[in-house]
Short mmCIF file of C-alpha atoms in Angstrom, two decimals:
data_model
loop_
_atom_site.label_atom_id
_atom_site.label_comp_id
_atom_site.label_asym_id
_atom_site.label_seq_id
_atom_site.Cartn_x
_atom_site.Cartn_y
_atom_site.Cartn_z
CA UNK A 1331 -20.42 2.45 3.14
CA UNK A 1332 -19.16 5.98 3.22
CA UNK A 1333 -16.16 6.57 5.82
CA UNK A 1334 -13.78 9.66 6.46
CA UNK A 1335 -10.95 10.74 4.54
CA UNK A 1336 -8.40 10.05 7.72
CA UNK A 1337 -9.77 6.44 7.87
CA UNK A 1338 -9.14 5.54 4.71
CA UNK A 1339 -6.00 7.16 5.60
CA UNK A 1340 -5.32 4.49 7.54
CA UNK A 1341 -6.47 1.83 6.06
CA UNK A 1342 -4.14 2.72 2.98
CA UNK A 1343 -1.58 2.82 5.23
CA UNK A 1344 -1.93 -0.85 6.72
CA UNK A 1345 -2.23 -2.20 3.42
CA UNK A 1346 1.09 -0.43 1.98
CA UNK A 1347 3.04 -1.06 5.25
CA UNK A 1348 1.93 -5.18 5.22
CA UNK A 1349 3.84 -4.96 1.13
CA UNK A 1350 6.99 -4.44 2.82
CA UNK A 1351 7.02 -5.68 6.07
CA UNK A 1352 5.46 -9.69 7.66
CA UNK A 1353 3.56 -7.81 10.77
CA UNK A 1354 2.21 -4.70 11.42
CA UNK A 1355 1.86 -2.65 14.26
CA UNK A 1356 0.33 0.52 15.71
CA UNK A 1357 3.65 2.18 15.38
CA UNK A 1358 4.39 1.72 11.76
CA UNK A 1359 0.92 3.24 11.05
CA UNK A 1360 2.73 6.47 13.64
CA UNK A 1361 5.99 6.60 11.54
CA UNK A 1362 3.97 6.14 8.51
CA UNK A 1363 1.58 8.47 9.03
CA UNK A 1364 3.73 10.88 11.16
CA UNK A 1365 0.61 11.32 13.66
CA UNK A 1366 1.04 11.19 17.57
CA UNK A 1367 0.94 7.46 19.30
CA UNK A 1368 -2.40 8.61 21.48
CA UNK A 1369 -4.05 9.99 17.74
CA UNK A 1370 -3.23 6.42 15.88
CA UNK A 1371 -4.32 4.83 18.92
CA UNK A 1372 -7.82 5.96 19.39
CA UNK A 1373 -8.40 5.86 15.69
CA UNK A 1374 -6.91 1.93 14.98
CA UNK A 1375 -9.93 1.15 18.16
CA UNK A 1376 -12.40 2.74 16.20
CA UNK A 1377 -11.64 1.02 13.37
CA UNK A 1378 -11.35 -2.04 14.83
CA UNK A 1379 -15.29 -1.81 16.58
CA UNK A 1380 -16.27 -0.98 12.62
CA UNK A 1381 -15.19 -4.20 11.51
CA UNK A 1382 -12.28 -2.64 8.97
CA UNK A 1383 -8.85 -3.89 10.92
CA UNK A 1384 -8.42 -6.89 13.08
CA UNK A 1385 -5.20 -6.56 16.16
CA UNK A 1386 -4.21 -9.80 17.29
CA UNK A 1387 -2.62 -10.54 20.89
CA UNK A 1388 1.05 -9.33 19.74
CA UNK A 1389 -0.95 -6.30 18.48
CA UNK A 1390 -0.36 -7.02 14.94
CA UNK A 1391 -2.81 -5.33 12.67
CA UNK A 1392 -4.22 -6.70 9.75
CA UNK A 1393 -7.60 -5.80 7.42
CA UNK A 1394 -10.69 -7.62 7.17
CA UNK A 1395 -12.27 -8.15 3.91
CA UNK A 1396 -14.25 -4.55 4.42
CA UNK A 1397 -11.32 -3.17 5.49
CA UNK A 1398 -9.13 -4.13 2.23
CA UNK A 1399 -11.71 -3.46 -0.40
CA UNK A 1400 -11.52 0.18 1.29
CA UNK A 1401 -7.75 -0.23 0.75
CA UNK A 1402 -6.71 -1.29 -2.39
CA UNK A 1403 -9.33 0.96 -3.86
CA UNK A 1404 -7.58 4.07 -2.32
CA UNK A 1405 -4.24 2.73 -2.80
CA UNK A 1406 -5.34 2.06 -6.78
CA UNK A 1407 -6.51 5.89 -6.90
CA UNK A 1408 -3.29 6.78 -4.87
CA UNK A 1409 -0.84 4.92 -7.75
CA UNK A 1410 -2.92 5.88 -10.68
CA UNK A 1411 -3.25 9.36 -10.31
CA UNK A 1412 0.21 9.92 -8.84
CA UNK A 1413 1.10 8.65 -12.34
CA UNK A 1414 -0.98 10.77 -14.19
CA UNK A 1415 0.21 13.77 -12.58
CA UNK A 1416 4.12 12.62 -13.10
CA UNK A 1417 2.80 12.38 -16.93
CA UNK A 1418 2.00 15.67 -17.19
CA UNK A 1419 5.31 17.33 -15.88
CA UNK A 1420 4.14 17.16 -12.13
CA UNK A 1421 7.41 16.18 -9.97
CA UNK A 1422 7.17 12.87 -8.24
CA UNK A 1423 6.97 14.49 -4.74
CA UNK A 1424 4.59 16.81 -5.82
CA UNK A 1425 2.61 13.70 -7.26
CA UNK A 1426 2.13 11.82 -4.43
CA UNK A 1427 1.53 14.15 -2.08
CA UNK A 1428 -1.10 15.57 -4.24
CA UNK A 1429 -2.65 12.04 -5.24
CA UNK A 1430 -2.94 11.17 -1.67
CA UNK A 1431 -5.19 14.63 -1.16
CA UNK A 1432 -7.29 13.72 -4.79
CA UNK A 1433 -7.59 10.42 -4.10
CA UNK A 1434 -10.08 10.81 -1.62
CA UNK A 1435 -12.58 13.39 -3.38
CA UNK A 1436 -13.33 11.69 -6.97
CA UNK A 1437 -16.55 10.03 -7.27
CA UNK A 1438 -15.78 6.43 -8.45
CA UNK A 1439 -17.83 7.25 -11.95
CA UNK A 1440 -14.74 10.95 -12.71
CA UNK A 1441 -12.16 8.47 -11.53
CA UNK A 1442 -13.04 5.77 -13.71
CA UNK A 1443 -13.18 7.77 -16.81
CA UNK A 1444 -9.81 9.51 -15.91
CA UNK A 1445 -8.09 6.27 -15.45
CA UNK A 1446 -9.26 4.63 -18.50
CA UNK A 1447 -8.43 8.04 -21.08
CA UNK A 1448 -5.36 7.58 -19.57
CA UNK A 1449 -4.90 3.76 -20.33
CA UNK A 1450 -6.13 4.57 -23.84
CA UNK A 1451 -3.86 7.02 -24.37
CA UNK A 1452 -0.67 4.64 -23.10
CA UNK A 1453 0.43 7.28 -20.34
CA UNK A 1454 -0.65 4.60 -17.52
CA UNK A 1455 -0.71 0.15 -17.88
CA UNK A 1456 -3.76 -1.42 -17.39
#
C-alpha cells in the first residue's frame, strides 16, 4: 500500500523517538517534526484509523506491524543516504536534510542499487 510522504515522516519520527525514550507521546512528535499540535493531532488520528499506529489510554504512541515496516524502511533509507552524502563530502546537516527529502522519492530498485554500490565500495557498512 502506498502512503504519503508526510505519513512516512510521522512513522519514521515515532520510530526514531522510540529509540531514545520509553514512551512516545504526540507532543514528542510535535517537537521532533516542528509542526503544530493541531496538525500532529489530526495526522496521528488518521494514522490510527488506517492501522499504522496505536494510542493507549495514557496517550502513548506505538507503531503497528504495518507502521513499523514502513518506518523501518524509511529510516534505513534516511541513514544510508545521509552516510552516502557525507562520504561524498556533503556537510552532516545538509546530508541529513537532503536524505530526508530523497528517501521518499527513490524507487526500491534504485535505492537498493545505490546502497549495494556503496557497500561494495566500502563507503557504508552492510
